[in-house]
Amino acid sequence: MRTLAHPKTLRRLAAMTAVLLSFAGMASAARVRDLCEVQGARGNMLKGIGIVVGLAGTGDKVQAAAVAQERVLQRMNIKVDNIKDLKTDNSAIVMVTAEIPAFAKEGTRLDIMVDSMYDCESLEGGSLLETHLFGPGEGETVYAVAQGPISVGGFNADASGGGKVRKNHVTAGRIPMGAYVENEVPSTITDGERIVLLIKRPDFSVAN
């Protein structure tokens, strides 16, 4: 013969079940990785100055572009008798940036951003020559080497009546997987005993 539980007992069980279900819902809704970062495990920004070649007359008009071309040719053992013979319209000096993730190993490929620094009209159709990427500050360690054709996601075109049509931003572009990691960035996530978690948006309730 079955014994029925007292109504008060049933209510208490129902309340406890509701509380447990609410905690289970909270646990499934938020993961530690969504709320925190591990101290020492972060990415680092890399930067370098490069030269883009192969432009169709939309490059820099400044003297610095010719000097950059001369230095590139000298590194390749090509002597330039007169710097005025170099045509700057087909090249541009650019800032190259990338983010190297934590624990990236030698040979890992990175996406890079390329931005014009002078009066270049468009980087469309250009290719970045070998560019060394350095870490923050004035360090001399080369962490990655970038090179490749640039994707600008836009265009400049001549329209009827002598006008021009421009779509999107053509003096900045990217090279997907355009750099190789050459040196690992030193990083440590533990002192041998502890791992420190950093809350992304500090708050007492989240910390609790």
Coordinates of C-alpha atoms in Angstrom, one line a residue, residues 17-142:
T17 CA 13.5 21.4 -7.5
A18 CA 12.7 24.9 -8.9
V19 CA 15.9 26.3 -7.3
L20 CA 18.0 23.4 -8.6
L21 CA 16.6 23.9 -12.1
S22 CA 17.3 27.6 -11.9
F23 CA 21.0 27.0 -11.0
A24 CA 21.3 24.4 -13.8
G25 CA 19.9 27.0 -16.2
M26 CA 22.5 29.6 -15.0
A27 CA 25.3 27.1 -15.3
S28 CA 24.4 26.2 -18.9
A29 CA 23.9 29.9 -19.9
A30 CA 27.3 31.2 -18.9
R31 CA 30.7 29.5 -19.2
V32 CA 33.9 30.6 -17.5
R33 CA 35.5 31.3 -20.9
D34 CA 32.7 33.7 -21.7
L35 CA 33.1 35.7 -18.5
C36 CA 36.9 35.5 -17.9
E37 CA 40.3 35.5 -19.5
V38 CA 43.3 33.7 -18.2
Q39 CA 46.1 36.1 -17.0
G40 CA 49.1 35.8 -19.3
A41 CA 47.1 34.2 -22.2
R42 CA 46.4 37.1 -24.5
G43 CA 47.2 38.2 -28.0
N44 CA 49.8 40.8 -28.9
M45 CA 49.8 43.4 -31.7
L46 CA 52.5 43.4 -34.3
K47 CA 53.5 46.1 -36.7
G48 CA 55.9 46.9 -39.5
I49 CA 56.5 49.3 -42.4
G50 CA 56.3 47.7 -45.9
I51 CA 56.1 48.6 -49.6
V52 CA 53.3 47.6 -52.0
V53 CA 54.1 47.2 -55.7
G54 CA 52.2 46.5 -58.8
L55 CA 49.8 49.4 -58.6
A56 CA 48.3 50.8 -61.8
G57 CA 49.5 54.4 -61.4
T58 CA 47.6 54.9 -58.1
G59 CA 50.6 54.8 -55.8
D60 CA 52.4 57.4 -53.7
K61 CA 53.7 60.6 -55.3
V62 CA 56.1 61.5 -52.5
Q63 CA 59.9 61.1 -52.6
A64 CA 59.8 58.6 -49.7
A65 CA 58.3 56.0 -52.0
A66 CA 61.2 56.3 -54.4
V67 CA 63.7 56.0 -51.5
A68 CA 61.9 52.9 -50.3
Q69 CA 62.1 51.4 -53.8
E70 CA 65.8 52.2 -53.9
R71 CA 66.4 50.4 -50.6
V72 CA 64.5 47.3 -51.7
L73 CA 66.6 47.1 -54.9
Q74 CA 69.8 47.6 -53.0
R75 CA 68.9 44.6 -50.8
M76 CA 68.5 42.6 -54.0
N77 CA 72.0 43.8 -55.2
I78 CA 70.5 46.0 -57.9
K79 CA 72.3 49.3 -58.2
V80 CA 70.3 52.5 -58.8
D81 CA 72.4 55.2 -60.6
N82 CA 69.7 57.9 -60.3
I83 CA 66.8 57.8 -57.9
K84 CA 64.8 60.0 -60.3
D85 CA 64.6 57.0 -62.7
L86 CA 62.3 55.2 -60.3
K87 CA 58.6 55.5 -60.9
T88 CA 56.7 56.0 -57.6
D89 CA 53.2 55.8 -59.1
N90 CA 53.2 52.0 -59.0
S91 CA 54.2 51.6 -55.4
A92 CA 53.1 52.8 -52.0
I93 CA 54.5 52.8 -48.4
V94 CA 52.1 51.1 -46.0
M95 CA 51.7 50.2 -42.3
V96 CA 51.2 46.5 -41.8
T97 CA 49.6 45.2 -38.6
A98 CA 48.6 41.9 -37.2
E99 CA 47.5 40.2 -34.0
I100 CA 49.5 37.2 -32.8
P101 CA 47.4 35.0 -30.5
A102 CA 48.7 33.5 -27.3
F103 CA 50.8 30.4 -27.7
A104 CA 51.1 30.8 -31.5
K105 CA 53.9 28.5 -32.7
E106 CA 56.5 29.0 -35.4
G107 CA 54.9 28.5 -38.8
T108 CA 51.4 29.7 -37.7
R109 CA 49.7 31.9 -40.3
L110 CA 48.1 35.2 -39.4
D111 CA 45.7 37.6 -41.1
I112 CA 47.3 41.0 -41.7
M113 CA 46.0 44.6 -42.3
V114 CA 47.6 47.0 -44.8
D115 CA 47.0 50.7 -44.6
S116 CA 48.4 53.5 -46.9
M117 CA 50.6 56.1 -45.1
Y118 CA 51.0 58.8 -47.8
D119 CA 49.0 60.0 -50.8
C120 CA 48.2 56.6 -52.4
E121 CA 44.9 56.7 -54.3
S122 CA 44.3 53.0 -54.2
L123 CA 46.0 49.7 -53.1
E124 CA 43.8 47.7 -55.5
G125 CA 45.8 45.1 -57.5
G126 CA 49.0 45.6 -55.4
S127 CA 51.2 43.1 -53.7
L128 CA 53.0 43.5 -50.4
L129 CA 56.7 42.7 -50.5
E130 CA 58.4 40.9 -47.6
T131 CA 57.7 42.9 -44.4
H132 CA 59.1 42.1 -40.9
L133 CA 56.6 42.5 -38.1
F134 CA 57.8 43.6 -34.7
G135 CA 56.2 43.6 -31.2
P136 CA 55.2 46.6 -29.1
G137 CA 57.8 49.2 -28.3
E138 CA 61.2 49.4 -30.0
G139 CA 62.1 45.8 -29.8
E140 CA 64.2 44.3 -32.7
T141 CA 62.7 40.8 -32.5
V142 CA 60.9 39.8 -35.7

